[in-house]
Tab-separated table of C-alpha atoms in Angstrom:
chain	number	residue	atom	x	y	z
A	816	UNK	CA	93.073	-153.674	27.319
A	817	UNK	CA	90.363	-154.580	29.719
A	818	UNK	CA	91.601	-158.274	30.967
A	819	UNK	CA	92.933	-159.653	34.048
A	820	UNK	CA	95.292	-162.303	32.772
A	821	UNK	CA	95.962	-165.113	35.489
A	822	UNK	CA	98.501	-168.172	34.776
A	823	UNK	CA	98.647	-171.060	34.813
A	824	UNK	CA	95.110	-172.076	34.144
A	825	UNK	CA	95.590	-175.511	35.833
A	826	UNK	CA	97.981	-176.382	38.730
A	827	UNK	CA	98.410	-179.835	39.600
A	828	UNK	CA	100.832	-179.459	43.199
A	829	UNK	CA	101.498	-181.848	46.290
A	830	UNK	CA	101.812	-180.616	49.963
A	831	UNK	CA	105.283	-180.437	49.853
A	832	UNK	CA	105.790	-178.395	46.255
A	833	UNK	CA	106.180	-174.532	46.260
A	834	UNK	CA	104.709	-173.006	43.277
A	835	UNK	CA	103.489	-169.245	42.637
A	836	UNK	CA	99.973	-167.775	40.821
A	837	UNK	CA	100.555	-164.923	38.726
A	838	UNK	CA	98.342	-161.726	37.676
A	839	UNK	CA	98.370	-159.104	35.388
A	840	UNK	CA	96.428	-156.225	34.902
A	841	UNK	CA	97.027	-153.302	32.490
A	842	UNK	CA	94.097	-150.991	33.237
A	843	UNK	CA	96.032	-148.756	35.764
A	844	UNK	CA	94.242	-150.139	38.123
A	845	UNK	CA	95.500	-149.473	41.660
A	846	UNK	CA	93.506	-151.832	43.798
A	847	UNK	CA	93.890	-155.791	43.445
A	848	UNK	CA	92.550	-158.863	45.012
A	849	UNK	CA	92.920	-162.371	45.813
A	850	UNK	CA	90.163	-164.626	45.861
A	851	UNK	CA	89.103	-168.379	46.909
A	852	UNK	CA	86.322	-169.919	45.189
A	853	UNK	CA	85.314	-173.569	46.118
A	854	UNK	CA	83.107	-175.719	43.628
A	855	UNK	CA	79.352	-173.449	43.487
A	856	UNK	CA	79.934	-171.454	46.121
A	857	UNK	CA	81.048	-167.406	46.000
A	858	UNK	CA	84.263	-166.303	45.558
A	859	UNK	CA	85.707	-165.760	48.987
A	860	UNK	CA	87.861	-162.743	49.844
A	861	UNK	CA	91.291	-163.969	50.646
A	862	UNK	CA	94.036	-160.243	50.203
A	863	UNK	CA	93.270	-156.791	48.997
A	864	UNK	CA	96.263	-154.688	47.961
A	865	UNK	CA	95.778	-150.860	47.447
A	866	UNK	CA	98.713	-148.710	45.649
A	867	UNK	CA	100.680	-152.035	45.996
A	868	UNK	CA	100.484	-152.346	49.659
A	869	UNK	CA	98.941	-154.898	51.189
A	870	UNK	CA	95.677	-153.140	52.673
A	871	UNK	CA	93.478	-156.507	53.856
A	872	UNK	CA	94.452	-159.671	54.703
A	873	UNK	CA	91.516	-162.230	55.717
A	874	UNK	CA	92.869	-164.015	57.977
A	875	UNK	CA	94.638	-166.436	55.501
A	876	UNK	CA	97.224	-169.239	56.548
A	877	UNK	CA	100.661	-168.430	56.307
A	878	UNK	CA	101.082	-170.813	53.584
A	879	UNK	CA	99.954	-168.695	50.983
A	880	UNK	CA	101.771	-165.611	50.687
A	881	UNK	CA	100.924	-162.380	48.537
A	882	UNK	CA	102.987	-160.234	46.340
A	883	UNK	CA	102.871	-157.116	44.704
A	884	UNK	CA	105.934	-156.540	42.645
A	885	UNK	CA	104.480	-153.288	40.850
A	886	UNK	CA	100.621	-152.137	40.068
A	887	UNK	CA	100.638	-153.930	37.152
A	888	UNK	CA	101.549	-157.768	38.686
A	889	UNK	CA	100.245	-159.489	41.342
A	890	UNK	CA	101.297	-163.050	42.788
A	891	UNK	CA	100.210	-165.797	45.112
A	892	UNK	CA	102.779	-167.784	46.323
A	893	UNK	CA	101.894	-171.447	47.600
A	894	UNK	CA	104.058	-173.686	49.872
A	895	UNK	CA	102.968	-177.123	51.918
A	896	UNK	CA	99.328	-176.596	50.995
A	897	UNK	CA	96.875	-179.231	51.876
A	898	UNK	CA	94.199	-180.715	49.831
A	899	UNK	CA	91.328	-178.899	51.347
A	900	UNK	CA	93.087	-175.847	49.986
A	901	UNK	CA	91.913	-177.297	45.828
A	902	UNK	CA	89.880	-174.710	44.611
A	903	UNK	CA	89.690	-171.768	41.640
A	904	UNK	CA	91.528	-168.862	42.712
A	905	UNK	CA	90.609	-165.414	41.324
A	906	UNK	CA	92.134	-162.431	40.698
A	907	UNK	CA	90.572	-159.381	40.758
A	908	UNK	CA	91.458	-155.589	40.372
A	909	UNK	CA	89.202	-152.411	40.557
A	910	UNK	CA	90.170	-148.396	40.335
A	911	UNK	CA	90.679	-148.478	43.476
A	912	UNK	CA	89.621	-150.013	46.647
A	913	UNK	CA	87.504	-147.026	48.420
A	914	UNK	CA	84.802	-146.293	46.443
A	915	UNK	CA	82.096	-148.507	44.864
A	916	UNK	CA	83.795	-149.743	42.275
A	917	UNK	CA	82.953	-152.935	39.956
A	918	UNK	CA	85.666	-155.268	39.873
A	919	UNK	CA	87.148	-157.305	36.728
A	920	UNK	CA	88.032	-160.308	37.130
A	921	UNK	CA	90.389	-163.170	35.592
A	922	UNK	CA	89.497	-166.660	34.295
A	923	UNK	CA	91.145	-167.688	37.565
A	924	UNK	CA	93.564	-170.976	38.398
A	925	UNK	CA	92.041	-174.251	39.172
A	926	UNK	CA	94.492	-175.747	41.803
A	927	UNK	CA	94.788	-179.416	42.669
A	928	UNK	CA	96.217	-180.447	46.143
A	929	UNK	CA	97.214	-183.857	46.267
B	1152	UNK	CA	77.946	-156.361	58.829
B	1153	UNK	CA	76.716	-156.338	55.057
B	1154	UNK	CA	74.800	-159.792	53.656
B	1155	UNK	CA	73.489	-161.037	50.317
B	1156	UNK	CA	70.602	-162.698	49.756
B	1157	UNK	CA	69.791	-165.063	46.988
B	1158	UNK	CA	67.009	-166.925	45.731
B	1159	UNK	CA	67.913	-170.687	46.022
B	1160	UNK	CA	68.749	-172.551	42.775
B	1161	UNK	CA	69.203	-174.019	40.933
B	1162	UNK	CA	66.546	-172.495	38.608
B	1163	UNK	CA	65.722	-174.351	34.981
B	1164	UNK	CA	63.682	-172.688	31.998
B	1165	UNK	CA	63.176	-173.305	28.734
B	1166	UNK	CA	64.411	-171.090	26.122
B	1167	UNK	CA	62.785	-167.864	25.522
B	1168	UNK	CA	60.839	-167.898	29.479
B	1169	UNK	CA	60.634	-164.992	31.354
B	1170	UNK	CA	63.978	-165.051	33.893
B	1171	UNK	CA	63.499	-163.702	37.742
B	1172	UNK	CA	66.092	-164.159	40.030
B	1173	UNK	CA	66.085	-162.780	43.433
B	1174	UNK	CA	68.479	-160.716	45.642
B	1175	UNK	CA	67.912	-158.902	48.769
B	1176	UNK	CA	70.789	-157.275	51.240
B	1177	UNK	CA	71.370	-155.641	54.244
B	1178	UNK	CA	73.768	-152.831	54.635
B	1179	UNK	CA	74.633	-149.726	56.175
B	1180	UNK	CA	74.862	-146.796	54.016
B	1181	UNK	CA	74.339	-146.593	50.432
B	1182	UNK	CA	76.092	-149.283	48.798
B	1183	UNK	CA	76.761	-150.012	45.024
B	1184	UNK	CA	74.723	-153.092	43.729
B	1185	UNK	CA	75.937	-155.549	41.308
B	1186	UNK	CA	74.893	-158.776	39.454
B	1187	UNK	CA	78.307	-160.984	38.168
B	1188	UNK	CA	77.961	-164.046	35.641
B	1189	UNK	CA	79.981	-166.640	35.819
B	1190	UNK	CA	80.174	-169.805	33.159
B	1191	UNK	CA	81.703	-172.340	33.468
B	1192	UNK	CA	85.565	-172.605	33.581
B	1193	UNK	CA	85.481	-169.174	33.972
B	1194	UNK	CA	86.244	-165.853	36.318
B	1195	UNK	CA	83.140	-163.313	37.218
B	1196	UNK	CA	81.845	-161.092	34.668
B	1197	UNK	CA	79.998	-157.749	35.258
B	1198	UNK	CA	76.588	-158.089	34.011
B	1199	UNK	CA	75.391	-154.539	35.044
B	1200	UNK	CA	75.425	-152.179	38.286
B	1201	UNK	CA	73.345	-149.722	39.788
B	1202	UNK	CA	74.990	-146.916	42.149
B	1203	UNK	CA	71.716	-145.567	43.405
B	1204	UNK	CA	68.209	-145.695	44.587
B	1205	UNK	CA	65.814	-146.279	41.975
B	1206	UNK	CA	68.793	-146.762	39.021
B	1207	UNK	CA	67.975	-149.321	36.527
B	1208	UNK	CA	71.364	-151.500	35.241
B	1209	UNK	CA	70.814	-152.938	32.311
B	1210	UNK	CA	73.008	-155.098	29.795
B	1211	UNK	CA	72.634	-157.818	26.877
B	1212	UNK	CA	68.416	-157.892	28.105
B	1213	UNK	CA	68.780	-157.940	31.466
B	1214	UNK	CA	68.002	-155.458	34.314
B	1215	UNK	CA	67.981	-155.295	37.733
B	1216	UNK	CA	66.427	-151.802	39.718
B	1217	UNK	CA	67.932	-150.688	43.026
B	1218	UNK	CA	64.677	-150.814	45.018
B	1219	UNK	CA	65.452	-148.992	48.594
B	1220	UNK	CA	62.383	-149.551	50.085
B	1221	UNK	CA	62.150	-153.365	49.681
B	1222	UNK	CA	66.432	-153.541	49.919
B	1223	UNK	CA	66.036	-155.185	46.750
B	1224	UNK	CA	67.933	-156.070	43.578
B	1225	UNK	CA	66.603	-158.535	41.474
B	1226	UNK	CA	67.790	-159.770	37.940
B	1227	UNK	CA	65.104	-159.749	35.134
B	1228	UNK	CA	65.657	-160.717	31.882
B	1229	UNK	CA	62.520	-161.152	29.117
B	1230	UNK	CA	63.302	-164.017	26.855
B	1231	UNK	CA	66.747	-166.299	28.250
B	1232	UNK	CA	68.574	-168.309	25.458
B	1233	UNK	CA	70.317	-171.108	26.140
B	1234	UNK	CA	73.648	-168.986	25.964
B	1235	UNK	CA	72.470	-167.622	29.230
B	1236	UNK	CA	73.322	-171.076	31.358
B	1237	UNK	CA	75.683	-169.804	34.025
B	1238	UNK	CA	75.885	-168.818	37.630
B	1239	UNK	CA	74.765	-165.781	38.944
B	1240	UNK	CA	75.466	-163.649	41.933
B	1241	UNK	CA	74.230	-160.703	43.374
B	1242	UNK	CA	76.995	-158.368	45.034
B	1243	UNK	CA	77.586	-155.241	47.120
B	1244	UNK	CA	80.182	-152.999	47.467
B	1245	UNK	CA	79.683	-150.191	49.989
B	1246	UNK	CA	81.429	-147.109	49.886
B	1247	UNK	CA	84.386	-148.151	51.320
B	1248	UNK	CA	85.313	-151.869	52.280
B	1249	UNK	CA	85.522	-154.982	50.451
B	1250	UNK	CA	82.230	-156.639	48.173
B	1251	UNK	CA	79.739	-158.894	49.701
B	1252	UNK	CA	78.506	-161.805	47.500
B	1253	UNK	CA	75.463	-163.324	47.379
B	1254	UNK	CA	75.448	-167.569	47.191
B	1255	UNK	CA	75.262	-167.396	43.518
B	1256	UNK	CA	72.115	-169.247	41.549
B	1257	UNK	CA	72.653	-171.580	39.150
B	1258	UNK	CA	70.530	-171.395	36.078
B	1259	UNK	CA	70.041	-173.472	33.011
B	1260	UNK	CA	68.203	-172.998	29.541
B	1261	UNK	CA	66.986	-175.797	28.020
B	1262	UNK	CA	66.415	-175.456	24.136
Protein backbone atom coordinates (compact mmCIF):
# COMPACT_ATOMS: atom_id res chain seq x y z
CA UNK A 1 0.00 0.00 0.00
CA UNK A 2 1.60 3.13 -1.24
CA UNK A 3 -1.42 5.84 -0.70
CA UNK A 4 -2.01 8.64 1.54
CA UNK A 5 -5.75 8.49 2.02
CA UNK A 6 -7.24 11.99 3.11
CA UNK A 7 -11.18 12.46 3.90
CA UNK A 8 -13.46 14.08 3.18
CA UNK A 9 -12.67 15.12 -0.32
CA UNK A 10 -14.93 18.24 -0.09
CA UNK A 11 -15.75 20.31 3.06
CA UNK A 12 -18.31 22.82 2.83
CA UNK A 13 -17.92 24.72 6.73
CA UNK A 14 -18.95 28.28 8.13
CA UNK A 15 -16.78 30.34 10.61
CA UNK A 16 -18.48 29.18 13.42
CA UNK A 17 -18.51 25.10 12.60
CA UNK A 18 -15.74 22.81 14.06
CA UNK A 19 -14.92 20.04 11.81
CA UNK A 20 -11.63 17.76 11.61
CA UNK A 21 -9.37 16.51 8.27
CA UNK A 22 -8.25 13.11 8.52
CA UNK A 23 -5.04 11.11 7.14
CA UNK A 24 -3.89 7.84 6.78
CA UNK A 25 -0.86 6.38 5.81
CA UNK A 26 0.18 2.69 5.94
CA UNK A 27 3.76 2.79 4.63
CA UNK A 28 5.42 2.94 8.13
CA UNK A 29 6.17 6.06 7.48
CA UNK A 30 7.35 8.07 10.49
CA UNK A 31 7.37 11.62 9.26
CA UNK A 32 3.99 13.48 8.22
CA UNK A 33 2.90 16.81 7.03
CA UNK A 34 0.31 19.31 6.70
CA UNK A 35 0.01 21.39 3.82
CA UNK A 36 -1.94 24.62 2.39
CA UNK A 37 -2.34 24.94 -1.19
CA UNK A 38 -4.28 28.01 -2.61
CA UNK A 39 -5.73 27.91 -6.30
CA UNK A 40 -2.10 27.57 -8.74
CA UNK A 41 0.13 28.32 -6.34
CA UNK A 42 2.62 25.63 -4.31
CA UNK A 43 1.65 23.76 -1.60
CA UNK A 44 2.61 25.71 1.47
CA UNK A 45 4.14 24.06 4.54
CA UNK A 46 1.73 24.42 7.36
CA UNK A 47 3.01 21.20 10.46
CA UNK A 48 5.62 18.53 10.24
CA UNK A 49 5.30 15.69 12.76
CA UNK A 50 8.31 13.27 13.24
CA UNK A 51 7.78 9.84 15.34
CA UNK A 52 4.33 11.43 16.12
CA UNK A 53 5.57 14.50 17.73
CA UNK A 54 4.97 17.57 16.51
CA UNK A 55 8.56 18.64 15.14
CA UNK A 56 7.55 22.08 12.96
CA UNK A 57 4.92 24.25 13.25
CA UNK A 58 4.85 27.31 10.63
CA UNK A 59 3.62 29.69 12.35
CA UNK A 60 -0.08 28.64 11.80
CA UNK A 61 -3.19 30.31 13.60
CA UNK A 62 -4.43 28.70 16.50
CA UNK A 63 -7.50 27.82 14.75
CA UNK A 64 -6.26 24.92 13.15
CA UNK A 65 -4.93 22.44 15.38
CA UNK A 66 -2.81 19.18 14.55
CA UNK A 67 -3.05 15.69 15.74
CA UNK A 68 -1.20 12.69 15.74
CA UNK A 69 -3.11 9.90 17.34
CA UNK A 70 -0.52 7.08 16.22
CA UNK A 71 2.06 6.91 13.03
CA UNK A 72 -0.42 5.65 11.04
CA UNK A 73 -3.27 8.76 11.42
CA UNK A 74 -2.93 12.16 11.21
CA UNK A 75 -5.67 15.00 11.74
CA UNK A 76 -6.36 18.65 11.23
CA UNK A 77 -8.76 20.00 13.34
CA UNK A 78 -10.65 23.31 12.19
CA UNK A 79 -12.64 25.73 14.43
CA UNK A 80 -13.96 29.56 13.57
CA UNK A 81 -12.02 29.57 10.31
CA UNK A 82 -12.45 32.43 8.00
CA UNK A 83 -12.98 32.43 4.35
CA UNK A 84 -9.53 33.39 3.34
CA UNK A 85 -8.60 30.11 4.97
CA UNK A 86 -10.67 28.04 1.48
CA UNK A 87 -8.08 26.20 -0.02
CA UNK A 88 -6.83 22.29 -0.81
CA UNK A 89 -5.14 20.96 2.08
CA UNK A 90 -2.53 18.19 1.65
CA UNK A 91 -1.25 15.59 3.45
CA UNK A 92 1.93 14.35 3.11
CA UNK A 93 4.25 11.66 4.75
CA UNK A 94 7.93 10.64 3.96
CA UNK A 95 10.44 7.93 5.82
CA UNK A 96 11.29 10.27 7.80
CA UNK A 97 11.84 13.90 8.10
CA UNK A 98 15.90 14.18 8.17
CA UNK A 99 17.12 12.99 5.19
CA UNK A 100 16.22 13.77 1.55
CA UNK A 101 13.42 11.99 1.25
CA UNK A 102 10.52 12.23 -1.56
CA UNK A 103 7.30 12.72 -0.09
CA UNK A 104 3.78 11.01 -1.09
CA UNK A 105 1.17 12.78 -1.06
CA UNK A 106 -2.83 12.54 -0.78
CA UNK A 107 -5.55 13.75 -3.19
CA UNK A 108 -5.96 16.41 -0.50
CA UNK A 109 -9.43 18.24 0.91
CA UNK A 110 -10.88 21.11 -0.90
CA UNK A 111 -12.31 23.31 1.98
CA UNK A 112 -14.97 25.98 1.58
CA UNK A 113 -15.20 28.85 4.19
CA UNK A 114 -18.29 30.60 4.06
CA UNK B 1 17.54 30.21 2.96
CA UNK B 2 16.78 27.61 0.06
CA UNK B 3 14.58 29.02 -3.23
CA UNK B 4 13.05 27.50 -6.35
CA UNK B 5 13.05 28.81 -9.46
CA UNK B 6 10.61 28.23 -12.22
CA UNK B 7 10.14 29.08 -15.66
CA UNK B 8 6.88 31.18 -15.89
CA UNK B 9 3.80 29.48 -17.42
CA UNK B 10 1.74 28.76 -18.42
CA UNK B 11 3.42 26.84 -21.30
CA UNK B 12 1.06 25.30 -24.35
CA UNK B 13 2.27 22.62 -27.03
CA UNK B 14 0.84 20.58 -29.28
CA UNK B 15 0.93 16.95 -28.95
CA UNK B 16 4.03 15.12 -29.62
CA UNK B 17 6.49 18.75 -29.19
CA UNK B 18 9.53 18.62 -27.55
CA UNK B 19 8.71 19.69 -23.57
CA UNK B 20 11.44 22.05 -21.61
CA UNK B 21 10.61 23.35 -18.48
CA UNK B 22 12.95 25.22 -16.35
CA UNK B 23 14.13 25.09 -12.68
CA UNK B 24 16.99 26.65 -11.02
CA UNK B 25 17.68 26.84 -6.96
CA UNK B 26 19.77 28.09 -4.48
CA UNK B 27 20.84 26.13 -1.51
CA UNK B 28 23.36 25.33 0.89
CA UNK B 29 24.70 21.94 0.85
CA UNK B 30 23.78 19.19 -1.34
CA UNK B 31 20.19 18.95 -1.54
CA UNK B 32 17.87 16.24 -3.13
CA UNK B 33 16.06 17.55 -6.35
CA UNK B 34 12.64 16.72 -7.32
CA UNK B 35 10.00 17.40 -10.06
CA UNK B 36 6.05 16.69 -8.60
CA UNK B 37 2.93 16.56 -11.07
CA UNK B 38 -0.05 17.59 -10.11
CA UNK B 39 -3.58 17.26 -12.24
CA UNK B 40 -6.21 18.51 -11.59
CA UNK B 41 -8.36 17.66 -8.49
CA UNK B 42 -5.53 16.05 -7.35
CA UNK B 43 -2.49 15.78 -4.56
CA UNK B 44 1.41 15.91 -5.86
CA UNK B 45 2.83 13.04 -7.55
CA UNK B 46 6.58 12.13 -7.76
CA UNK B 47 7.61 12.31 -11.25
CA UNK B 48 11.35 11.44 -10.64
CA UNK B 49 14.37 12.61 -8.27
CA UNK B 50 17.89 12.97 -8.47
CA UNK B 51 20.09 12.76 -5.11
CA UNK B 52 23.29 13.89 -6.72
CA UNK B 53 25.45 15.86 -9.00
CA UNK B 54 25.25 14.84 -12.44
CA UNK B 55 22.24 11.98 -11.67
CA UNK B 56 19.75 11.72 -14.35
CA UNK B 57 15.84 11.01 -12.91
CA UNK B 58 13.92 9.70 -15.26
CA UNK B 59 10.18 8.35 -15.40
CA UNK B 60 7.19 7.73 -17.99
CA UNK B 61 9.77 9.91 -20.80
CA UNK B 62 10.80 12.44 -18.82
CA UNK B 63 14.18 13.47 -17.27
CA UNK B 64 15.60 16.03 -15.50
CA UNK B 65 19.84 16.04 -14.72
CA UNK B 66 21.16 17.55 -11.49
CA UNK B 67 23.49 20.08 -13.15
CA UNK B 68 25.83 21.61 -10.17
CA UNK B 69 27.54 23.94 -12.06
CA UNK B 70 24.57 25.85 -13.58
CA UNK B 71 22.32 24.93 -10.05
CA UNK B 72 20.07 23.51 -12.46
CA UNK B 73 17.22 21.02 -12.80
CA UNK B 74 15.22 21.15 -15.67
CA UNK B 75 12.33 18.78 -16.87
CA UNK B 76 12.68 17.34 -20.46
CA UNK B 77 10.43 15.21 -21.95
CA UNK B 78 10.68 14.19 -26.02
CA UNK B 79 7.22 13.83 -27.39
CA UNK B 80 4.21 15.24 -24.56
CA UNK B 81 0.67 13.70 -25.10
CA UNK B 82 -2.13 15.32 -24.17
CA UNK B 83 -2.28 13.05 -20.93
CA UNK B 84 0.60 15.14 -19.82
CA UNK B 85 -1.70 18.51 -19.07
CA UNK B 86 -0.94 19.20 -15.43
CA UNK B 87 1.07 21.38 -13.15
CA UNK B 88 4.48 21.00 -12.49
CA UNK B 89 6.88 21.91 -9.78
CA UNK B 90 10.32 21.71 -9.18
CA UNK B 91 11.32 20.91 -5.41
CA UNK B 92 14.20 20.59 -2.95
CA UNK B 93 14.72 18.87 -0.01
CA UNK B 94 18.08 19.38 1.70
CA UNK B 95 19.52 17.06 3.97
CA UNK B 96 17.73 17.94 6.79
CA UNK B 97 14.74 20.52 6.93
CA UNK B 98 11.55 20.81 5.25
CA UNK B 99 11.12 20.90 0.94
CA UNK B 100 11.24 24.06 -0.97
CA UNK B 101 8.81 24.34 -3.95
CA UNK B 102 9.17 25.96 -6.92
CA UNK B 103 5.83 28.21 -8.28
CA UNK B 104 4.69 25.32 -10.24
CA UNK B 105 4.15 25.72 -14.34
CA UNK B 106 1.18 25.03 -15.81
CA UNK B 107 1.26 23.13 -19.03
CA UNK B 108 -1.23 22.06 -21.60
CA UNK B 109 -1.22 19.62 -24.71
CA UNK B 110 -3.32 20.36 -27.29
CA UNK B 111 -4.21 17.32 -29.62
Amino acid sequence: DTEVTQTPKHLVMGMTNKKSLKCEQHMGHRAMYWYKQKAKKPPELMFVYSYEKLSINESVPSRFSPECPNSSLLNLHLHALQPEDSALYLCASSPAVLGSEKLFFGSGTQLSVL
Amino acid sequence: GDSVTQMEGPVTLSEEAFLTINCTYTATGYPSLFWYVQYPGEGLQLLLKATKADDKGSNKGFEATYRKETTSFHLEKGSVQVSDSAVYFCALSPLAGKSTFGDGTTLTVKP
